[in-house]
Coordinates of C-alpha atoms in Angstrom, one line a residue:
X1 CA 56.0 123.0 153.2
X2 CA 59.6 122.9 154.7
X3 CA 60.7 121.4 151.6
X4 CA 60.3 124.5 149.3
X5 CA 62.7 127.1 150.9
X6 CA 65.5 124.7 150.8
X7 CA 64.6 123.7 147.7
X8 CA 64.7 127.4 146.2
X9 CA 67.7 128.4 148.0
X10 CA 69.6 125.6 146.5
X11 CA 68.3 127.3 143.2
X12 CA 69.0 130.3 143.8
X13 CA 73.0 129.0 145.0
X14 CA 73.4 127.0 141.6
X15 CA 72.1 129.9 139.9
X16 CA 74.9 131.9 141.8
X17 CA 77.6 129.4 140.9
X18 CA 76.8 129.4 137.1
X19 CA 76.8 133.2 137.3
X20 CA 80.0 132.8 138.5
X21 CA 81.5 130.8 136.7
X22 CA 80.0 132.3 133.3
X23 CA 81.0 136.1 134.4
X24 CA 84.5 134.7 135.2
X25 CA 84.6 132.6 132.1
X26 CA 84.0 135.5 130.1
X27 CA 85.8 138.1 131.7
X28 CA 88.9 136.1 131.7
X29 CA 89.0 136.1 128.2
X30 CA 88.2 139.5 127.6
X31 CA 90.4 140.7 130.1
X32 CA 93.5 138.6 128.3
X33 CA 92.5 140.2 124.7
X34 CA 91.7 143.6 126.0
X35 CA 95.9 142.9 127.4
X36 CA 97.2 141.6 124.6
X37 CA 96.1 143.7 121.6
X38 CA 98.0 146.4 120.3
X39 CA 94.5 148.3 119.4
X40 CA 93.9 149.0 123.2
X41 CA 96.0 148.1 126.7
X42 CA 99.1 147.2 123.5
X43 CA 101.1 144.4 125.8
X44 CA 101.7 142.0 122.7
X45 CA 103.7 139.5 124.4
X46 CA 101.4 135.9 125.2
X47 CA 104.4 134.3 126.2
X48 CA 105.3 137.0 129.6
X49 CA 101.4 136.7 130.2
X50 CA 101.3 133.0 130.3
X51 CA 104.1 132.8 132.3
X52 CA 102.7 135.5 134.4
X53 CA 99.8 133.5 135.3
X54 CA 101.6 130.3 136.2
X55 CA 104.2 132.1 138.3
X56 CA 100.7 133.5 140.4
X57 CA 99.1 130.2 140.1
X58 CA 102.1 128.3 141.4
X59 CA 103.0 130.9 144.3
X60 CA 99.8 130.4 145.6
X61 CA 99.5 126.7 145.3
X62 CA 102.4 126.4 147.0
X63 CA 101.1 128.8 149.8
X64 CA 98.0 126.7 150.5
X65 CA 100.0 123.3 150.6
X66 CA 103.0 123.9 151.7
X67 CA 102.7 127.0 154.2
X68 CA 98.9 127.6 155.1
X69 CA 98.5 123.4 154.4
X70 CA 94.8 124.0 153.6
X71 CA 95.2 121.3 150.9
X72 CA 97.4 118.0 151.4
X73 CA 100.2 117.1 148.8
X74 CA 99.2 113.8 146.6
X75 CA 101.8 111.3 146.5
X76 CA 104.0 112.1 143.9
X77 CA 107.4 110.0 142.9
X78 CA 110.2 110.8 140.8
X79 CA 109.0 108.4 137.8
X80 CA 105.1 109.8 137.9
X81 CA 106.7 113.2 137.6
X82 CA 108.8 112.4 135.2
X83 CA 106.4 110.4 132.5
X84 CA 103.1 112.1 133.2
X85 CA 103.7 115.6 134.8
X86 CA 106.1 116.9 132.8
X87 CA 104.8 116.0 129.6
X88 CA 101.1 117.1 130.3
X89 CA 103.0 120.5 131.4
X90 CA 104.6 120.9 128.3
X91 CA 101.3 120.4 126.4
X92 CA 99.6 122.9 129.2
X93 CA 102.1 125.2 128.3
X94 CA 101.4 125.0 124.7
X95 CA 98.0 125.1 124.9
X96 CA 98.4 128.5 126.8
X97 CA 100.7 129.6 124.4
X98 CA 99.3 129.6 121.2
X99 CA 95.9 130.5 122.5
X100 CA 96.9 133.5 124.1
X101 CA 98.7 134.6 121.2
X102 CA 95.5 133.7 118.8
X103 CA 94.2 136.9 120.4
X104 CA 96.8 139.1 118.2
X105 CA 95.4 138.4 115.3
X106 CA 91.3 137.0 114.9
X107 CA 88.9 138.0 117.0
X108 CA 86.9 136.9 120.3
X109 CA 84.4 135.6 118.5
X110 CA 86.1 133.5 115.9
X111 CA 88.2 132.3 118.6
X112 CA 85.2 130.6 120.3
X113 CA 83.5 129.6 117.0
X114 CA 86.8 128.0 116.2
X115 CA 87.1 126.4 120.1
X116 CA 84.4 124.2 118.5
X117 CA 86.5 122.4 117.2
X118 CA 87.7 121.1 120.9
X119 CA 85.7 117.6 120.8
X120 CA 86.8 116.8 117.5
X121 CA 90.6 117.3 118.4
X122 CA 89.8 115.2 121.7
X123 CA 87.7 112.6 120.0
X124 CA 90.4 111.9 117.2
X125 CA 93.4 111.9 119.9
X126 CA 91.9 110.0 122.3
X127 CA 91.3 106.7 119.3
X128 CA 95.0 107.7 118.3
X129 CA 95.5 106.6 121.8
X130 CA 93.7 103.9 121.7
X131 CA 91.3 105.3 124.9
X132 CA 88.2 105.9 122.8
X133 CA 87.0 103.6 119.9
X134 CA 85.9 104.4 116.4
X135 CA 81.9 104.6 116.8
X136 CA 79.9 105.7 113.6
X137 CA 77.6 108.3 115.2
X138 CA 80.3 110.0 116.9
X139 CA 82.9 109.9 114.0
X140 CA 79.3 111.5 111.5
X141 CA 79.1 114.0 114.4
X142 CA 82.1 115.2 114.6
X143 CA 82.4 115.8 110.5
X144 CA 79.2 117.9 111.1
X145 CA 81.2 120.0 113.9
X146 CA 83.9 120.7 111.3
X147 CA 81.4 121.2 109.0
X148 CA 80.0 124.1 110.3
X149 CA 83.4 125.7 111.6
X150 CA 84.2 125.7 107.8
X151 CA 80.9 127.5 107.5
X152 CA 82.0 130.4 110.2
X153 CA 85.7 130.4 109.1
X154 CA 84.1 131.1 105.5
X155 CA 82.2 133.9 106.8
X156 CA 84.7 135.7 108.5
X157 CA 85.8 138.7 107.3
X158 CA 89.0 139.5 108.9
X159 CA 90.5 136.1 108.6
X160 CA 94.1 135.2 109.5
X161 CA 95.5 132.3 108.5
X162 CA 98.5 132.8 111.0
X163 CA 96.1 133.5 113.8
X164 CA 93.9 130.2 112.9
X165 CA 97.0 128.3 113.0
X166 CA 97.8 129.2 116.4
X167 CA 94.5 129.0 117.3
X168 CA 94.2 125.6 116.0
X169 CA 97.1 124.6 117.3
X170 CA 96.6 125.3 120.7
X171 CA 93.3 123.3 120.8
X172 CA 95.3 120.2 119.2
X173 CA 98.2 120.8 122.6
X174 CA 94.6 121.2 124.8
X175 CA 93.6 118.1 123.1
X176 CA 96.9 116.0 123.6
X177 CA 97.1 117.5 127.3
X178 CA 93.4 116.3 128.5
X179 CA 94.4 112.6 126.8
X180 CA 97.5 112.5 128.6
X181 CA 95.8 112.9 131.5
X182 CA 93.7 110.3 131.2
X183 CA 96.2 107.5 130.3
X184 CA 98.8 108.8 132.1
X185 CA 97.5 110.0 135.1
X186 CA 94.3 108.0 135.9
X187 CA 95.6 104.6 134.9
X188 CA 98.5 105.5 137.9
X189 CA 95.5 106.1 140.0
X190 CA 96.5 109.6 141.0
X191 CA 93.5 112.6 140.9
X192 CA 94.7 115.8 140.9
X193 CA 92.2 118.8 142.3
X194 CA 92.9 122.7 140.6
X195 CA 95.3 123.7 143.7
X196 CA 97.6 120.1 143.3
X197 CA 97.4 120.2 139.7
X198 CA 98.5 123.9 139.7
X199 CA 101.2 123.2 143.0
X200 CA 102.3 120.4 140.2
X201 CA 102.2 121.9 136.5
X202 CA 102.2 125.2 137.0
X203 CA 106.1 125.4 138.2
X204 CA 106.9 123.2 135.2
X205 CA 104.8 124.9 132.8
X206 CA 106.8 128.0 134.0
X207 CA 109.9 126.1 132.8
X208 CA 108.8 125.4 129.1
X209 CA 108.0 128.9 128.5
X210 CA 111.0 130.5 129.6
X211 CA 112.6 129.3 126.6
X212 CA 110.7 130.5 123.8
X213 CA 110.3 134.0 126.1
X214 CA 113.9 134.3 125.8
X215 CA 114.3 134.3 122.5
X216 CA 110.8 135.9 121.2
X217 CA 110.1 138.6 123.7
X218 CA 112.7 139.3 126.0
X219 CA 114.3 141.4 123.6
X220 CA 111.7 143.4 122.2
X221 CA 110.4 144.1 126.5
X222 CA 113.3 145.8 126.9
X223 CA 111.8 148.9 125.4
X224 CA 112.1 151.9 127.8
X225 CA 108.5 153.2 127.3
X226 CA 106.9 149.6 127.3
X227 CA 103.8 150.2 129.7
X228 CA 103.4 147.4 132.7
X229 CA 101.0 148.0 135.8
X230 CA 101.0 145.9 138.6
X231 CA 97.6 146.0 139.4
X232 CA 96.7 145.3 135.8
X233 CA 98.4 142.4 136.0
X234 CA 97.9 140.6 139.2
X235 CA 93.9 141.3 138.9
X236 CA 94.1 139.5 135.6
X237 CA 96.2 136.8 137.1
X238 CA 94.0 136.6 140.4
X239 CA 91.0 136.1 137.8
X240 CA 92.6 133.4 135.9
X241 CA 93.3 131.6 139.3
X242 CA 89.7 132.1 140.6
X243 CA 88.5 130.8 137.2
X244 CA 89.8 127.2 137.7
X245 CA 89.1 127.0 141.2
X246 CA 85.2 128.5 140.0
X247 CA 85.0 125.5 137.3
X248 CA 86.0 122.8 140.1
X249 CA 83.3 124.4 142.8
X250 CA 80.4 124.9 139.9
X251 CA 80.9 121.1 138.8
X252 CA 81.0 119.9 142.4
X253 CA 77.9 121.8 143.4
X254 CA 75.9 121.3 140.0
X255 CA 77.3 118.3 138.0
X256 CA 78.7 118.0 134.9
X257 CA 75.5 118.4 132.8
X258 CA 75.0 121.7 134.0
X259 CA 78.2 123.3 133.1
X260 CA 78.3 122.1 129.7
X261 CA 74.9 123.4 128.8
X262 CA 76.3 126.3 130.9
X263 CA 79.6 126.3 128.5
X264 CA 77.2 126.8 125.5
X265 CA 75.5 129.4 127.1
X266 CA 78.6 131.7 127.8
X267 CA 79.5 131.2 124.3
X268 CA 77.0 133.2 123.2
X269 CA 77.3 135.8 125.9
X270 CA 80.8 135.8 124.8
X271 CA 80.6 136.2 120.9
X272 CA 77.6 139.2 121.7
X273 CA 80.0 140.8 124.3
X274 CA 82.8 140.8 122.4
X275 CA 81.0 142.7 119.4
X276 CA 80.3 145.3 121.6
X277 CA 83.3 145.7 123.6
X278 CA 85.7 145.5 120.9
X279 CA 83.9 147.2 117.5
X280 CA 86.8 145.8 115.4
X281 CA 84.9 142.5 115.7
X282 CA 81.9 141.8 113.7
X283 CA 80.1 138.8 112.9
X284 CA 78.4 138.2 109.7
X285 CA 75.6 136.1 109.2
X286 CA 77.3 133.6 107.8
X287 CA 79.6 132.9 110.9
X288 CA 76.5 132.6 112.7
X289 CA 75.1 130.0 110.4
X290 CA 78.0 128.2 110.6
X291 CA 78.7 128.2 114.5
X292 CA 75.2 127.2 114.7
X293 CA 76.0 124.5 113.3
X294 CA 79.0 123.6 114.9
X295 CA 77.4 123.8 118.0
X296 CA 74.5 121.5 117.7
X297 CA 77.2 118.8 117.1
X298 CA 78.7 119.8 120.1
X299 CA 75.3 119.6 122.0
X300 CA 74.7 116.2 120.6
X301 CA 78.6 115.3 121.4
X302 CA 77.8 116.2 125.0
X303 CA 74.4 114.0 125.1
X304 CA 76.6 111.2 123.7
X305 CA 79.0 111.4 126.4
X306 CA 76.9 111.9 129.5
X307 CA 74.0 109.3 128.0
X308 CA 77.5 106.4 128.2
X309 CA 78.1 107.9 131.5
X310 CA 74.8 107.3 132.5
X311 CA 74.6 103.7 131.2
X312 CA 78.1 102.9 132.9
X313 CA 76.9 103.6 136.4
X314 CA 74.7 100.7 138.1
X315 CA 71.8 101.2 139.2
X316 CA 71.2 102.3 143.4
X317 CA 69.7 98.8 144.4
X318 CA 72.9 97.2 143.3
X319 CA 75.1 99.5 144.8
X320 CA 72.8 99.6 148.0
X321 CA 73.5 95.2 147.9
X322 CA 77.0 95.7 147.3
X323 CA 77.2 97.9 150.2
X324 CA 75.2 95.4 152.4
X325 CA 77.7 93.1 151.9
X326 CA 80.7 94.6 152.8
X327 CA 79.3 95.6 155.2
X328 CA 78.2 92.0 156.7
X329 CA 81.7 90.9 155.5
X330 CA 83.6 93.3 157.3
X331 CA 81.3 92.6 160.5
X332 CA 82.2 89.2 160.1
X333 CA 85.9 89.4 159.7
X334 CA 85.8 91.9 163.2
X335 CA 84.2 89.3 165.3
X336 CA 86.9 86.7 164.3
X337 CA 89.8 89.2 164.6
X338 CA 88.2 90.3 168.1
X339 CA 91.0 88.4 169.8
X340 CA 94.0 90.3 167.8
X341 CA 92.3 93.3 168.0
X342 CA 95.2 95.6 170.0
X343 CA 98.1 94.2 167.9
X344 CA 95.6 94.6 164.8
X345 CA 95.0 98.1 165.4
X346 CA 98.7 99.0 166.1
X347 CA 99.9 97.3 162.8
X348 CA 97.0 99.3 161.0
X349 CA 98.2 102.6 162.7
X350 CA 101.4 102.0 161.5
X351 CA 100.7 101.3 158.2
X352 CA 97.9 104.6 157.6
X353 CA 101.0 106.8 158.9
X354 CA 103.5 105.3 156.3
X355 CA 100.7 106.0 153.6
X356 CA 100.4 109.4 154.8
X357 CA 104.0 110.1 155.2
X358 CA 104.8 108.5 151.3
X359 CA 101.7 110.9 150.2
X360 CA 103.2 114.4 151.9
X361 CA 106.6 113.4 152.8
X362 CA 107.7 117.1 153.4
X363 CA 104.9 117.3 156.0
X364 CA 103.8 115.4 159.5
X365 CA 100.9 113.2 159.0
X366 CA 99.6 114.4 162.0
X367 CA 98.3 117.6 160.7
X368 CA 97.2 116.6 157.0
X369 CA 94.3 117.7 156.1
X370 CA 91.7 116.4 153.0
X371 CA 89.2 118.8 152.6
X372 CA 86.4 118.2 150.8
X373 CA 86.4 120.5 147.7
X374 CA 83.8 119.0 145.8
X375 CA 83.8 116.5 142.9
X376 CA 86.6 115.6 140.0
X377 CA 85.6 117.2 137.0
X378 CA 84.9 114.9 133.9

């Protein structure tokens, strides 16, 4: 009987979570096209709201490592920042980019039947790479996701070619990014959580935009009656922040299974909501044909990738041996190092400060911190 209250209120929290993260999914991308078109708030410039966000995103990274040192630096050298972080910035940047500006031209709704696309882009970089192989049933589902965005682009009645180009072209920069990451940043062993990986891109991201700001929008902001509110703008930032901190806490607290059946669900909230909320958008029947779809390839696309996941971990009695005996291996090597145990630990002291210290050299490896934040998103 004690077992069914905690048992329903860790329902009830992982239905909060996915609330969360659905309502801040959603309302970030609402918020960003209700900005952005010239029909209602009329601040056409996705460049200055990019850059807005990173600037917010980087400020308070660097608050909560650097000045409130809630979070701990990773360690971080010259070459890693070099070869992995400043080209997956670029891509970030990109990706931003050309999505934000997608919303100037198609609507919500197209924009997340189009976002479909997202595991074929990945699937196709990723064996360009040479990280993922060229498997049969994934290559047949992946024709079947383009398929059916076809279908929906078909469909559309307002279509924009210029609009699906950027649109497209910031899922192929998404695509390229999340690779990146993989080979660059895994195989070097370094994990980033949303507050490093923010303290780390987000200043560099920043960089690559102020170029193409400069010479797209900087001169057309300096209209005299061009409208900018403070508040406006910071609570859309703030949101955008919470949003990838929200993603990071939901998969920690509910695994990765449920936020991608999760991600399908907000879809649809998203495509109804934006109907309503913006009337210039309608869907035919057709795009819904179409994103249908694309979607079940998706869904399968997702079983695919969790079911390899699934068969790559072993199963608990091996890693409940494996654990026995390093355990009766490290009891073992104690009782023969008993005798050298104070110059032992001394050496070992010596050598956990110098890992700390080459991890955070800025700060005193007396007062790092590692928080547990939850677990690494897929």
């Amino acid at each position: 009987m004690a077992v069914m209250p905690m048992m329903t209120r860790q329902h009830v929290l992982t239905y909060v979570y996915l609330l969360l993260y659905i309502s801040l999914s959603s309302g970030v991308i609402l918020y960003n096209k209700w900005l952005l078109s010239t029909l209602h708030f009329n601040f056409p410039f996705p460049i200055t709201l990019t850059m807005i966000h990173m600037a917010f995103s980087g400020s308070v990274s660097f608050l909560l490592i650097r000045v409130l040192k809630v979070v701990s630096p990773v360690k971080m050298t010259f070459n890693i920042y070099a070869t992995c972080v400043v080209p997956i910035s670029a891509f970030f940047a990109a990706s931003l980019w050309f999505g934000n500006t997608a919303y100037l031209y198609i609507s919500v709704a197209f924009i997340q039947m189009l976002k479909a696309l997202m595991p074929v882009a990945t699937f196709l970089t990723a064996v360009g790479c040479g990280t993922e192989k060229l498997r049969c049933d994934v290559f047949t589902n992946m024709v079947l996701i383009s398929f059916g965005v076809v279908i929906s682009s078909y469909g559309e009645i307002h279509f924009n070619v210029l609009g699906t180009l950027y649109q497209v072209t910031g899922i192929i920069a998404e695509a390229l990014r999340l690779v990146l990451t993989q080979v660059l940043l895994q195989k070097k062993g370094l994990t980033l959580n949303p507050i490093t990986s923010l303290y780390y891109i987000a200043p560099c991201s920043f960089g690559f935009l102020f170029i193409p700001w400069y010479i797209l929008e900087k001169p057309e902001m300096e209209d005299p009656h061009l409208q900018f509110d403070f508040w406006i703008f910071f609570t859309n930032a703030l949101c955008a922040l919470a949003l990838n901190l929200s993603t990071f806490v939901v998969i920690g607290r509910t695994g990765a299974v449920t936020i991608r059946v999760a991600g399908v669900l907000k879809d649809w909230i998203l495509i109804s909501l934006s109907t309503v909320l913006f009337p210039e958008s309608k869907i035919t029947p057709l795009n819904i044909i179409g994103y249908a779809i694309a979607l079940s390839g998706v869904v399968f696309y997702n079983y695919l990738k969790l079911n390899e996941v699934r068969i790559s971990q072993p199963p608990p009695q091996s890693i409940q041996d494996d654990s026995a005996k390093e355990d009766l291996l490290l009891s073992e090597k104690k009782a023969d190092d008993g005798l050298n145990s104070k110059d032992r630990t001394s050496w070992n002291d010596s050598v956990y400060d110098n890992d700390f210290d080459e991890e955070a050299p800025l700060m005193s490896s007396k007062r790092i911190s590692h928080p547990h934040l939850g677990r690494k998103p897929a």
